[in-house]
Structures are given as structure tokens and as C-alpha cells.
Coordinates of C-alpha atoms in Angstrom, one line a residue:
M1 CA 2.7 19.5 12.7
T2 CA 5.9 17.4 12.7
H3 CA 7.3 15.9 9.6
R4 CA 5.8 12.5 10.6
Q5 CA 2.4 14.1 11.2
I6 CA 2.5 15.9 7.8
L7 CA 3.2 12.6 6.1
Q8 CA 0.4 10.9 7.9
A9 CA -2.0 13.7 7.0
M10 CA -0.8 13.5 3.4
S11 CA -1.7 9.9 3.2
G12 CA -5.4 10.8 3.4
L13 CA -5.0 13.8 1.0
M14 CA -3.2 11.6 -1.5
A15 CA -5.9 8.9 -1.3
G16 CA -8.5 11.6 -1.9
M17 CA -6.6 13.2 -4.8
F18 CA -6.1 9.8 -6.4
V19 CA -9.8 9.2 -6.2
A20 CA -10.6 12.5 -7.9
I21 CA -8.2 11.9 -10.8
L22 CA -9.3 8.3 -11.2
A23 CA -13.0 9.3 -11.5
G24 CA -12.3 11.2 -14.7
T25 CA -9.9 8.8 -16.3
V26 CA -10.9 5.2 -15.4
V27 CA -13.9 5.2 -17.7
S28 CA -12.2 6.3 -20.9
N29 CA -11.4 2.8 -22.2
A30 CA -14.7 1.4 -20.7
L31 CA -17.2 3.9 -22.2
P32 CA -17.9 2.0 -25.5
T33 CA -18.8 -1.1 -23.5
I34 CA -20.9 1.0 -21.0
I35 CA -22.9 2.8 -23.7
A36 CA -23.5 -0.5 -25.6
D37 CA -24.6 -2.3 -22.5
L38 CA -27.1 0.5 -21.5
G39 CA -28.4 0.8 -25.1
A40 CA -27.5 4.5 -25.2
S41 CA -26.7 6.8 -28.1
Q42 CA -23.5 8.6 -29.2
S43 CA -24.9 11.8 -27.7
S44 CA -25.2 10.0 -24.3
Y45 CA -21.6 8.9 -24.8
T46 CA -20.5 12.5 -24.9
W47 CA -22.6 13.5 -21.9
V48 CA -21.2 10.7 -19.7
V49 CA -17.7 12.2 -20.4
T50 CA -18.5 15.9 -20.1
S51 CA -21.0 15.9 -17.2
E52 CA -18.3 14.9 -14.6
L53 CA -15.8 17.3 -16.1
L54 CA -18.3 20.2 -16.2
A55 CA -19.4 19.7 -12.6
M56 CA -15.8 19.4 -11.3
T57 CA -14.5 22.5 -13.2
A58 CA -17.5 24.7 -12.4
T59 CA -17.5 24.0 -8.7
V60 CA -13.8 24.3 -8.0
P61 CA -13.9 28.1 -7.2
L62 CA -16.9 27.6 -4.8
W63 CA -15.0 24.9 -2.9
G64 CA -12.0 27.1 -2.7
K65 CA -14.0 30.0 -1.3
L66 CA -15.7 27.7 1.2
S67 CA -12.3 26.6 2.4
D68 CA -11.4 30.2 3.3
L69 CA -14.6 30.4 5.5
F70 CA -15.2 27.0 7.0
N71 CA -13.3 24.0 8.4
K72 CA -11.2 22.5 5.6
K73 CA -11.1 19.0 7.0
L74 CA -14.9 18.8 7.2
L75 CA -15.2 20.1 3.6
L76 CA -12.7 17.5 2.4
Q77 CA -14.7 14.7 4.1
L78 CA -17.9 16.1 2.6
S79 CA -16.5 16.1 -0.9
L80 CA -15.3 12.5 -0.4
G81 CA -18.7 11.5 0.8
M82 CA -20.3 13.0 -2.3
F83 CA -17.9 11.1 -4.4
V84 CA -18.8 7.8 -2.7
V85 CA -22.5 8.5 -3.3
G86 CA -21.9 9.4 -7.0
S87 CA -19.8 6.3 -7.5
L88 CA -22.3 3.9 -6.0
L89 CA -25.1 5.4 -8.1
A90 CA -23.0 5.1 -11.2
G91 CA -22.1 1.5 -10.5
F92 CA -25.7 0.5 -10.0
S93 CA -27.1 2.5 -12.9
H94 CA -29.4 0.6 -15.3
G95 CA -30.2 3.6 -17.5
V96 CA -28.0 6.3 -19.0
G97 CA -30.0 9.1 -17.3
L98 CA -29.1 8.0 -13.8
L99 CA -25.5 7.4 -15.0
I100 CA -25.2 11.0 -16.2
F101 CA -26.7 12.3 -12.9
S102 CA -24.3 10.2 -10.9
R103 CA -21.4 11.6 -12.9
V104 CA -22.5 15.1 -12.0
V105 CA -22.4 14.1 -8.3
Q106 CA -19.0 12.5 -8.7
G107 CA -17.8 15.7 -10.4
I108 CA -18.9 18.0 -7.6
G109 CA -17.1 15.8 -5.1
A110 CA -14.0 15.6 -7.3
G111 CA -14.0 19.4 -7.6
G112 CA -13.8 19.7 -3.8
L113 CA -11.0 17.2 -3.7
T114 CA -9.0 19.0 -6.5
A115 CA -9.3 22.4 -4.8
L116 CA -9.1 21.4 -1.1
A117 CA -6.1 19.0 -1.1
Q118 CA -3.7 21.7 -2.2
V119 CA -5.3 24.3 0.1
V120 CA -4.9 22.0 3.1
M121 CA -1.2 21.4 2.2
A122 CA -0.5 25.2 2.0
S123 CA -2.3 25.6 5.4
V124 CA 0.0 23.2 7.3
I125 CA 3.3 23.3 5.3
P126 CA 5.4 26.4 4.8
P127 CA 6.1 27.3 1.1
R128 CA 9.8 26.7 1.7
Q129 CA 9.1 23.1 2.5
L130 CA 6.1 22.7 0.2
G131 CA 8.1 21.7 -2.8
K132 CA 9.2 18.3 -1.6
Y133 CA 5.7 17.4 -0.6
A134 CA 4.1 18.9 -3.8
G135 CA 6.3 16.6 -5.8
I136 CA 4.5 13.6 -4.2
F137 CA 1.2 15.1 -5.2
G138 CA 2.5 15.6 -8.7
A139 CA 3.3 11.9 -8.8
V140 CA -0.2 11.0 -7.6
F141 CA -1.7 13.2 -10.3
A142 CA 0.4 11.5 -12.9
V143 CA -0.4 8.0 -11.8
G144 CA -4.1 8.7 -11.6
T145 CA -4.2 10.4 -15.0
V146 CA -2.3 7.8 -16.9
A147 CA -3.1 4.6 -15.0
G148 CA -6.8 5.3 -15.0
P149 CA -7.3 4.1 -18.6
L150 CA -5.1 1.1 -17.9
V151 CA -7.2 0.1 -14.8
G152 CA -10.5 0.7 -16.8
G153 CA -9.2 -1.5 -19.6
V154 CA -8.3 -4.3 -17.3
L155 CA -11.7 -4.2 -15.5
V156 CA -13.6 -4.3 -18.8
D157 CA -11.4 -7.1 -20.2
T158 CA -12.0 -9.2 -17.0
S159 CA -15.2 -11.1 -17.5
W160 CA -16.0 -11.6 -13.8
L161 CA -15.7 -7.9 -13.0
G162 CA -17.0 -5.7 -15.8
W163 CA -17.6 -2.0 -16.4
R164 CA -19.5 -1.4 -13.1
W165 CA -16.3 -1.9 -11.2
C166 CA -14.8 1.2 -13.0
F167 CA -17.1 3.1 -10.5
F168 CA -16.9 0.8 -7.5
I169 CA -13.1 0.8 -7.5
G170 CA -12.9 4.3 -6.2
V171 CA -15.2 3.7 -3.2
P172 CA -12.7 1.9 -0.9
F173 CA -10.0 4.6 -1.6
A174 CA -12.6 7.4 -0.7
L175 CA -13.6 5.6 2.5
L176 CA -10.0 5.1 3.4
A177 CA -9.3 8.7 2.8
I178 CA -12.1 9.8 5.0
A179 CA -10.8 7.6 7.9
L180 CA -7.2 8.7 7.4
L181 CA -8.2 12.4 7.4
Q182 CA -10.3 12.0 10.6
R183 CA -7.4 10.2 12.3
T184 CA -4.4 12.3 11.1
L185 CA -5.4 15.8 10.1
R186 CA -5.5 18.4 12.8
L187 CA -6.7 21.8 11.7
P188 CA -7.9 24.5 14.1
T189 CA -11.3 25.9 13.4
T190 CA -11.2 29.7 13.1
R191 CA -14.8 30.9 13.6
R192 CA -15.7 34.2 11.9
E193 CA -18.9 35.7 10.6
A194 CA -19.1 34.9 6.9
R195 CA -21.6 35.4 4.1
I196 CA -21.4 33.2 1.0
D197 CA -22.1 35.0 -2.2
W198 CA -24.6 32.5 -3.6
L199 CA -25.7 34.8 -6.4
G200 CA -22.1 35.2 -7.6
A201 CA -21.5 31.5 -7.3
L202 CA -24.7 30.7 -9.3
L203 CA -23.7 33.1 -12.1
I204 CA -20.1 31.8 -12.3
V205 CA -21.3 28.2 -12.4
A206 CA -24.0 28.9 -15.0
G207 CA -21.7 31.0 -17.2
V208 CA -18.8 28.5 -17.1
C209 CA -21.2 25.6 -17.8
A210 CA -22.6 27.4 -20.8
L211 CA -19.1 27.9 -22.3
L212 CA -17.9 24.4 -21.4
I213 CA -21.1 22.8 -22.9
W214 CA -20.3 24.8 -26.1
V215 CA -16.7 23.7 -26.4
S216 CA -17.7 20.1 -25.5
L217 CA -20.5 19.7 -28.1
A218 CA -19.5 22.1 -30.9
G219 CA -18.2 20.2 -33.9
N220 CA -20.0 17.0 -32.8
E221 CA -23.6 17.8 -32.0
F222 CA -23.7 21.1 -33.9
A223 CA -21.5 23.2 -36.1
W224 CA -19.1 25.7 -34.7
A225 CA -20.8 28.5 -36.6
S226 CA -24.5 27.9 -35.7
W227 CA -27.3 29.3 -33.6
Q228 CA -26.5 27.0 -30.8
T229 CA -23.0 28.4 -30.7
A230 CA -24.3 32.0 -30.6
A231 CA -26.8 31.1 -27.8
L232 CA -24.3 29.3 -25.6
V233 CA -21.4 31.8 -26.1
G234 CA -23.6 34.8 -25.8
G235 CA -25.4 33.5 -22.7
G236 CA -22.1 32.4 -21.1
V237 CA -20.5 35.8 -21.6
L238 CA -23.6 37.7 -20.3
L239 CA -23.7 35.4 -17.2
L240 CA -20.0 35.9 -16.5
T241 CA -20.2 39.6 -17.0
A242 CA -23.0 39.7 -14.5
A243 CA -20.9 37.6 -12.1
V244 CA -18.0 40.1 -12.4
L245 CA -20.4 43.0 -11.5
V246 CA -21.7 41.0 -8.5
E247 CA -18.3 39.9 -7.3
A248 CA -17.0 43.5 -7.5
R249 CA -19.6 44.7 -5.0
T250 CA -20.0 41.8 -2.5
P251 CA -17.9 41.8 0.7
E252 CA -17.3 38.0 0.4
P253 CA -16.8 37.3 -3.3
V254 CA -16.3 33.7 -4.5
I255 CA -13.4 34.8 -6.6
P256 CA -11.9 38.1 -5.2
L257 CA -11.2 40.2 -8.3
D258 CA -8.4 42.1 -6.6
I259 CA -6.5 38.8 -6.5
F260 CA -5.7 39.4 -10.2
R261 CA -3.9 42.6 -9.3
N262 CA -1.2 40.3 -8.0
R263 CA 1.2 39.8 -10.9
T264 CA 2.3 36.3 -9.8
V265 CA -1.3 35.1 -9.5
T266 CA -2.3 36.5 -12.9
L267 CA 0.7 35.1 -14.8
T268 CA 0.5 31.6 -13.1
T269 CA -3.2 31.5 -13.9
V270 CA -2.6 32.3 -17.6
A271 CA 0.2 29.6 -17.6
S272 CA -2.1 27.1 -15.9
L273 CA -4.8 27.6 -18.6
L274 CA -2.2 27.1 -21.4
V275 CA -0.7 24.1 -19.7
G276 CA -4.2 22.6 -19.5
V277 CA -4.8 23.2 -23.2
A278 CA -1.4 21.8 -24.2
M279 CA -1.1 18.8 -21.8
F280 CA -4.7 17.5 -21.5
G281 CA -5.6 18.4 -25.1
G282 CA -2.6 16.6 -26.5
T283 CA -2.2 13.6 -24.3
V284 CA -5.8 12.5 -23.9
F285 CA -5.8 11.1 -27.4
L286 CA -2.6 9.1 -26.9
S287 CA -4.6 6.0 -25.7
Q288 CA -6.7 6.2 -28.9
Y289 CA -3.5 6.4 -31.0
F290 CA -2.0 3.3 -29.3
Q291 CA -5.2 1.3 -29.9
V292 CA -6.2 2.4 -33.4
S293 CA -3.0 3.4 -35.1
L294 CA -0.7 0.9 -33.4
G295 CA -3.3 -1.9 -32.9
K296 CA -2.8 -2.4 -29.1
S297 CA -5.4 -3.6 -26.6
P298 CA -6.8 -1.3 -23.9
T299 CA -4.5 -2.9 -21.3
V300 CA -1.4 -2.6 -23.4
A301 CA -2.3 1.0 -24.3
G302 CA -2.3 1.9 -20.6
L303 CA 1.1 0.3 -20.1
M304 CA 2.5 2.2 -23.0
S305 CA 1.9 5.4 -21.1
L306 CA 4.3 4.5 -18.3
P307 CA 7.3 6.5 -19.7
M308 CA 5.3 9.7 -19.3
I309 CA 4.3 8.7 -15.7
L310 CA 7.9 8.0 -14.8
G311 CA 9.1 11.2 -16.3
L312 CA 6.6 13.2 -14.4
L313 CA 7.2 11.3 -11.1
V314 CA 11.0 11.7 -11.2
S315 CA 11.0 15.4 -12.2
S316 CA 8.3 16.5 -9.8
T317 CA 9.9 14.7 -6.9
V318 CA 13.4 15.8 -7.6
A319 CA 12.5 19.4 -8.4
G320 CA 10.4 19.6 -5.2
Q321 CA 13.3 18.4 -3.1
V322 CA 15.8 20.8 -4.6
I323 CA 13.4 23.7 -4.3
S324 CA 13.0 23.0 -0.6
R325 CA 16.7 22.9 -0.1
T326 CA 17.6 26.0 -2.1
G327 CA 14.5 28.1 -2.0
R328 CA 14.9 28.9 -5.7
W329 CA 11.9 27.9 -7.8
K330 CA 11.6 30.1 -11.0
R331 CA 14.4 28.2 -12.9
Y332 CA 12.3 25.0 -12.6
L333 CA 9.2 26.8 -14.0
V334 CA 11.1 28.0 -17.0
A335 CA 13.0 24.7 -17.5
G336 CA 9.7 22.8 -17.2
A337 CA 8.0 25.0 -19.8
V338 CA 10.9 24.6 -22.2
V339 CA 11.1 20.8 -21.8
M340 CA 7.3 20.5 -22.1
T341 CA 7.3 22.5 -25.4
A342 CA 10.1 20.3 -26.7
G343 CA 8.2 17.2 -25.7
L344 CA 5.1 18.3 -27.6
G345 CA 7.2 19.3 -30.6
L346 CA 8.8 15.8 -30.6
L347 CA 5.5 14.1 -30.4
S348 CA 4.3 16.0 -33.4
T349 CA 6.6 13.9 -35.5
I350 CA 5.1 10.5 -34.6
G351 CA 3.2 8.3 -37.1
V352 CA 2.0 4.8 -37.6
E353 CA 5.6 3.4 -38.0
T354 CA 7.2 5.2 -35.0
H355 CA 9.3 2.8 -32.9
F356 CA 8.1 2.4 -29.4
G357 CA 11.5 3.3 -28.0
L358 CA 11.5 6.6 -29.7
L359 CA 7.9 7.2 -28.7
S360 CA 8.8 6.4 -25.0
L361 CA 11.6 8.9 -25.1
Y362 CA 9.3 11.7 -26.4
M363 CA 6.6 10.9 -23.8
A364 CA 9.3 10.9 -21.0
V365 CA 10.5 14.3 -22.1
L366 CA 6.9 15.6 -22.0
G367 CA 6.4 14.1 -18.5
V368 CA 9.6 15.7 -17.2
G369 CA 8.5 19.1 -18.4
V370 CA 5.0 18.8 -16.9
G371 CA 6.4 17.5 -13.6
M372 CA 8.6 20.6 -13.1
L373 CA 6.0 23.1 -14.2
M374 CA 2.5 22.1 -13.0
Q375 CA 2.8 21.8 -9.3
N376 CA 5.3 24.7 -9.0
L377 CA 2.8 27.1 -10.6
V378 CA 0.6 26.5 -7.6
L379 CA 3.5 26.9 -5.2
A380 CA 4.5 30.3 -6.7
A381 CA 0.9 31.6 -6.4
Q382 CA 0.4 30.3 -2.8
N383 CA 3.6 31.9 -1.7
D384 CA 2.6 35.4 -2.9
V385 CA -1.0 35.8 -1.5
P386 CA -2.3 36.6 2.0
A387 CA -3.2 33.5 4.0
A388 CA -6.9 34.4 4.0
E389 CA -6.9 34.1 0.1
L390 CA -5.0 30.7 -0.1
G391 CA -8.2 28.9 -1.0
A392 CA -9.3 31.4 -3.6
A393 CA -5.8 31.5 -5.3
T394 CA -5.4 27.7 -5.3
S395 CA -8.9 27.1 -6.7
V396 CA -8.5 29.8 -9.4
L397 CA -5.4 28.0 -10.7
S398 CA -7.1 24.6 -10.6
F399 CA -10.2 26.0 -12.2
F400 CA -8.3 27.5 -15.2
R401 CA -6.1 24.4 -15.6
S402 CA -9.3 22.2 -15.7
M403 CA -11.0 24.7 -18.0
G404 CA -8.0 24.7 -20.3
G405 CA -8.0 20.9 -20.4
T406 CA -11.7 20.9 -21.3
I407 CA -11.3 23.4 -24.0
G408 CA -8.2 21.7 -25.4
T409 CA -9.8 18.3 -25.3
S410 CA -12.9 19.5 -27.1
V411 CA -11.3 21.7 -29.8
L412 CA -8.5 19.3 -30.5
G413 CA -11.0 16.4 -30.6
A414 CA -13.0 18.2 -33.3
I415 CA -9.7 18.8 -35.2
L416 CA -8.8 15.1 -34.9
A417 CA -12.2 14.0 -36.2
N418 CA -11.9 16.3 -39.3
R419 CA -8.3 15.4 -39.9
V420 CA -9.1 11.7 -39.7
T421 CA -12.0 12.1 -42.1
S422 CA -9.9 13.9 -44.7
E423 CA -7.0 11.5 -44.4
M424 CA -9.2 8.5 -44.7
T425 CA -11.0 9.9 -47.7
K426 CA -7.7 10.7 -49.4
G427 CA -6.2 7.3 -48.5
L428 CA -9.2 5.3 -49.6
R429 CA -9.3 7.2 -52.9
E430 CA -5.6 6.5 -53.6
A431 CA -6.0 2.8 -52.6
G432 CA -9.2 2.4 -54.6
V433 CA -11.0 0.9 -51.6
T434 CA -14.7 1.4 -50.9
A435 CA -15.3 2.3 -47.2
P436 CA -18.1 0.7 -45.2
A437 CA -21.1 2.9 -44.7
G438 CA -20.3 5.7 -42.1
E439 CA -16.6 4.9 -41.8
S440 CA -15.5 7.7 -44.0
S441 CA -17.6 10.3 -42.3
G442 CA -16.8 12.3 -39.2
E443 CA -20.0 11.0 -37.6
S444 CA -18.7 7.5 -36.9
S445 CA -17.2 6.4 -33.6
V446 CA -13.7 4.9 -33.3
P447 CA -13.6 2.0 -35.7
D448 CA -13.3 -1.6 -34.6
M449 CA -9.9 -2.4 -36.1
A450 CA -10.4 -6.2 -35.9
A451 CA -13.5 -6.1 -38.1
L452 CA -11.9 -4.1 -40.9
P453 CA -10.4 -5.7 -44.0
A454 CA -6.6 -5.3 -44.3
P455 CA -6.5 -2.5 -46.9
M456 CA -9.1 -0.5 -45.0
R457 CA -7.3 -1.1 -41.7
S458 CA -4.0 0.3 -43.1
V459 CA -5.7 3.5 -44.2
V460 CA -7.4 4.0 -40.8
E461 CA -4.1 3.4 -39.0
H462 CA -2.3 5.9 -41.1
A463 CA -5.1 8.5 -40.7
Y464 CA -5.1 8.3 -36.9
G465 CA -1.3 8.5 -36.8
V466 CA -1.2 11.6 -38.9
A467 CA -4.1 13.2 -37.1
T468 CA -2.6 12.6 -33.6
A469 CA 0.7 14.1 -34.6
D470 CA -1.1 17.2 -35.8
L471 CA -2.7 17.6 -32.4
F472 CA 0.7 17.8 -30.7
L473 CA 1.8 20.2 -33.3
I474 CA -1.2 22.4 -32.6
A475 CA -0.6 22.1 -28.8
T476 CA 3.0 23.2 -29.0
P477 CA 2.4 26.9 -29.4
F478 CA 0.2 26.9 -26.3
A479 CA 3.2 25.4 -24.3
L480 CA 5.4 28.1 -25.8
L481 CA 3.0 30.8 -24.6
A482 CA 3.0 29.2 -21.2
L483 CA 6.8 29.6 -21.3
V484 CA 6.4 33.3 -22.1
A485 CA 4.1 33.7 -19.1
V486 CA 6.4 32.0 -16.5
V487 CA 9.4 34.0 -17.8
F488 CA 7.7 37.2 -16.6
V489 CA 6.9 35.7 -13.1
K490 CA 9.0 37.5 -10.5
E491 CA 10.8 35.2 -8.2
K492 CA 10.2 35.9 -4.5
P493 CA 11.7 34.2 -1.5
L494 CA 9.6 31.3 -0.2
K495 CA 7.9 32.0 3.1
T496 CA 9.0 29.8 6.1
T497 CA 5.6 29.9 7.9
S498 CA 2.6 27.8 7.1
G499 CA -0.8 29.2 6.0
L500 CA -2.3 28.7 9.4
E501 CA 0.6 30.7 11.1
R502 CA 0.4 33.4 8.5
L503 CA -3.4 33.7 9.0
A504 CA -2.9 34.0 12.8
E505 CA -0.3 36.8 12.2
E506 CA -2.6 38.6 9.7
T507 CA -5.8 38.3 11.8
G508 CA -4.6 37.9 15.3
A509 CA -6.9 34.9 15.7
P510 CA -6.3 33.1 18.9
G511 CA -5.6 29.4 19.0
T512 CA -3.7 29.3 15.7
A513 CA -0.6 31.2 16.7
P514 CA 2.8 29.6 16.5
E515 CA 4.2 27.9 19.5
R516 CA 6.9 29.1 21.9
G517 CA 6.7 32.7 20.7
T518 CA 9.3 32.3 18.0
G519 CA 7.0 33.2 15.1
H520 CA 7.8 29.9 13.6
S521 CA 6.3 26.4 13.6
P522 CA 7.8 23.9 15.9
S523 CA 8.0 21.5 12.9
R524 CA 9.9 24.0 10.8
V525 CA 13.2 22.4 9.8
E526 CA 15.0 25.0 7.8
P527 CA 15.3 28.4 9.6
V528 CA 16.3 31.3 7.5
E529 CA 16.5 33.8 10.3
P530 CA 18.1 33.2 13.7
A531 CA 15.6 31.4 15.9
E532 CA 15.5 29.5 19.2
P533 CA 16.7 25.9 19.0
E534 CA 13.9 23.5 18.1
E535 CA 13.4 19.9 18.7
S536 CA 13.2 19.0 15.1
A537 CA 16.3 20.9 14.0
G538 CA 19.6 19.1 13.6
P539 CA 22.8 19.9 15.4
A540 CA 24.6 23.1 14.6
G541 CA 26.6 22.9 11.4
K542 CA 24.5 20.0 10.0
D543 CA 22.3 20.1 7.0
P544 CA 19.1 21.8 8.4
V545 CA 16.9 20.5 5.6
T546 CA 16.8 16.8 6.6
P547 CA 14.0 16.4 9.1
V548 CA 14.8 14.4 12.2
G549 CA 12.1 12.2 13.8

């Protein structure tokens, strides 16, 4: 594929990736309105959030394995189709049961998009060039993550649209992505006999779901130390142990266990898990801090997250371009982990009186660190595995990052609730104010600030400011551990052939071999070894990195 063909194919991948991210974030500011309109309970509120995340996280490894066995383009379009069906069901829901089911369907589709987009990229783009394209994906991830709540807030605040458009808005993007992929993505189909390990897949999904349900509901629906905890944790561990035994014996495992013998894969997986805990666990509560502690509207709260988006956008794009030019990538992993740790540490100092300029600087620092770190962890792993295991390696990293985010969000959410309760109790006692029924207990939802009297509102604002700062303080050591993990990753030269070319070399499969017998792709633009002149290369003595045409 030429540079232009890659950019055209990426348009469909980016639209699909944006849809996947938007599905999980656009409802965050709309959920109180949705639950009230459907007459549902607080328990249903929790399940509308967690069902999509559970389905996405649990199915990522299965999608990754399927991508190693079947046509990646068809799988991408199938996952987008599932997302469309789930979104339409959610938008037309008139009961919370159908809404939760539709979120599961959405999550399965989003899991495919999360895993397959990066697998397809690695298949058609050599790792040496992957950095500059991965930076664009990092930017899409940032925009979808932080702009989702803004879009949701605007839709809910607009009377002639309403919360149902939080689900409908992703449908045009998904249909556009399907059309773009059909038109622009050209992937050869390598036919080989394959057996899917359905038993292993079932055990993995069931075990992961048991543990994710535990971390999602513990501290809210039941105590951390309870029989429900024992049942869910014990059952999850047993199911995953059985999955390991099955995966070790099957010829086509969903997650090849020997992939973890690779030092790079193991360390980047650990780092991805820790990044998920630190980044998602810390930043997911920023919107709540803006609205409750700083008194902003949902729309303004979304706009206030822009510094973090810009930091991530700039750093991921610039780092990707520089990596493609120099071939050196470890320094950006280390620098990203250092800057992310610093950003979380700075955000642990915020409070109800923090100036927005200072807050913007802290968020920008965090965004810069995440931008340099997150996408390049995937690059390092993809560069160091056989082409036949690209899907498995990519999905493992995505899976553990999502799982880390789920764990971080749940655990830190429970900590936030307890900290808010203690701070409010202390503040009300000192102010001599009597709280309305339920407001001083951890069982209440986020308070309606406009309905509170001034003394009570001041106490609540202070409590949420202190509690949010504590979350970032708790997240900082996880970022520091991620730094330790990436320090021990061994830097290896980036390969100059795409995943499809490497697969052809490894398997001898006809129809996917490089053209012209050079061993390199005709679209490769930065030869490292002497090679025949190629149409896309610049004249001798010129910068070989800049693609022509």
C-alpha cells in the first residue's frame, strides 16, 4: 500500500475507533437523565455503565485471536455492524432491561474495533513507519475519550435532541467506517485450517467477567469483605485457572501462553495494566470534579478537558513522527512514564480554589505523558512478536489496559465515595449544618448543587475537591510502577516490513509476498539496507522519510 492508500484506509479505521471510544464516554453526563426518564434504580445506573465495559474488555482477546485466523477487514465490518445494532436498540429503548442488553451488544462491537484497528495497522504498515500513523490514532483516542462527555452534555442540554441521540450519534460514523473500509482497505485473505478454542474463550470471558463484576459492584452494591466478594473472586480465579490449563494444551489458544515468554510483551502488558489504572482511574472523575466542586455545567465541564486532549494530541503526533525518522522509541516510553507520573502528582494538589490556568497546565502535562507512552507500548510489542501473533499480542495489551481502567475506575470510585462521605461529615459538623436526608451517607448519588443551600453547597464543593485530589495521589504510584516496567524493556530496531510481508516470509504463503523480489514493500519509504530503487523513494541524498505521492 502506498502512503496515500494507507491514509485512505486509516480514515475508515479512525472512524471506527472513534465510534468505539465514543460509545463508552458519551453517556457519562447523560446517565442521570436517562435513568430518571426510564424510572430505573441506582443499581440499574451502575449496570448501564459496566455492561458495555464488561463486554468490551472480556471479548477483546477473542477478537484478537479471530484476526489471526480470518479476514481482518470482514471482522472489522462485523464489529461495526454489531455496534450499529446495539446503538439503535439503545436509542429506542423504553425499559432499562433492553438498554442494558443493547449496551452489551455495543460493548462486543467496541471490543472488536479496539483490538482490530491496531492489528490492521500493524498488518499493512512496517513498525519503522508505524509511529507517525499511531500518533494519529492516539489523537483519535484522546478526542473520543474527553470529547464524549462534552457531546453527551450538549445533547442532553438541547431540548429538541435529548438523551437518545447519545446512542444515535455513533450510527452515521459506524456506517461511514464500514463504507470507507470496503472502499479503501485491501487485505489478502490467507486461507488456512484453523480451530477456534471455544472452551478456552468461554472460560476466559466468564472468569474475567466475574472479576470485573466484583470490582465494579464491590463497595457500592455490597461490602468488599462479604460473601459476594468471596464467591465472585473465588469463581473468577477458578475459571481463569481452568482457562490456563485449557490454553496450555490446545493447538490454537485464544491467548498463546508462550507469548509471555517474550520479555517485551510481558513488560509492556504490565505497563499497559498500570497505565489503565492510573489514567482511566484518575481522569474519569475529572468531569464530576468540574461540575460538583467547581460548579460548571456538563457542556463547560467537557470544554475544560481540552488541555489534556491537546497535550495528548501534540505529544503522540510529534513522538510518532520522530520515532519514524530515527527508529528510536524507548526514550519516549521512559519520558512518557516520567511526565505522566509528574502530571498525576501535580493533579493531586488541586482543590476547590485551584485556578483554571494552573489546572489546565497540570492536565496538559498528564496528556503529554500519556500521549508518548500509550500508543508506543503497542508499537514495542508488535515489533517484537512473529507476524502470526500480531493479533494476540495487540489484543492482550488492549485487554489489560481496559481491565486496568475498569479496576481503577471501580476501586478509586469507592475510595472517592468514602472520602466524600468523611469530608462532608467533618465539614457539616464543623459548620453546624444539618444535612438533608441521605446527603451525608455514601449511598446518595452526586448531589444537585443548585438545590443545596449555600452553607451545604460549600461543604460539598470542598469535599469533592479534596477527594478528587486524593484519587490522583493514589494513582501516582501506579504510574511510577509503569515507569519501572518500561525502563526494563529492551530496545530493538524497528522492523521495516509490514505484518503481511513478515507473515508471508514466516509461512511462505502465496499471494502475500512482497513485490519485485526485494523483500520490501513497494510503499516502504525509509530503507535501512541497500535495496532496489523504488517509485516512492526520493532522489539519492534526499531525506528518505518524507513520502512522495
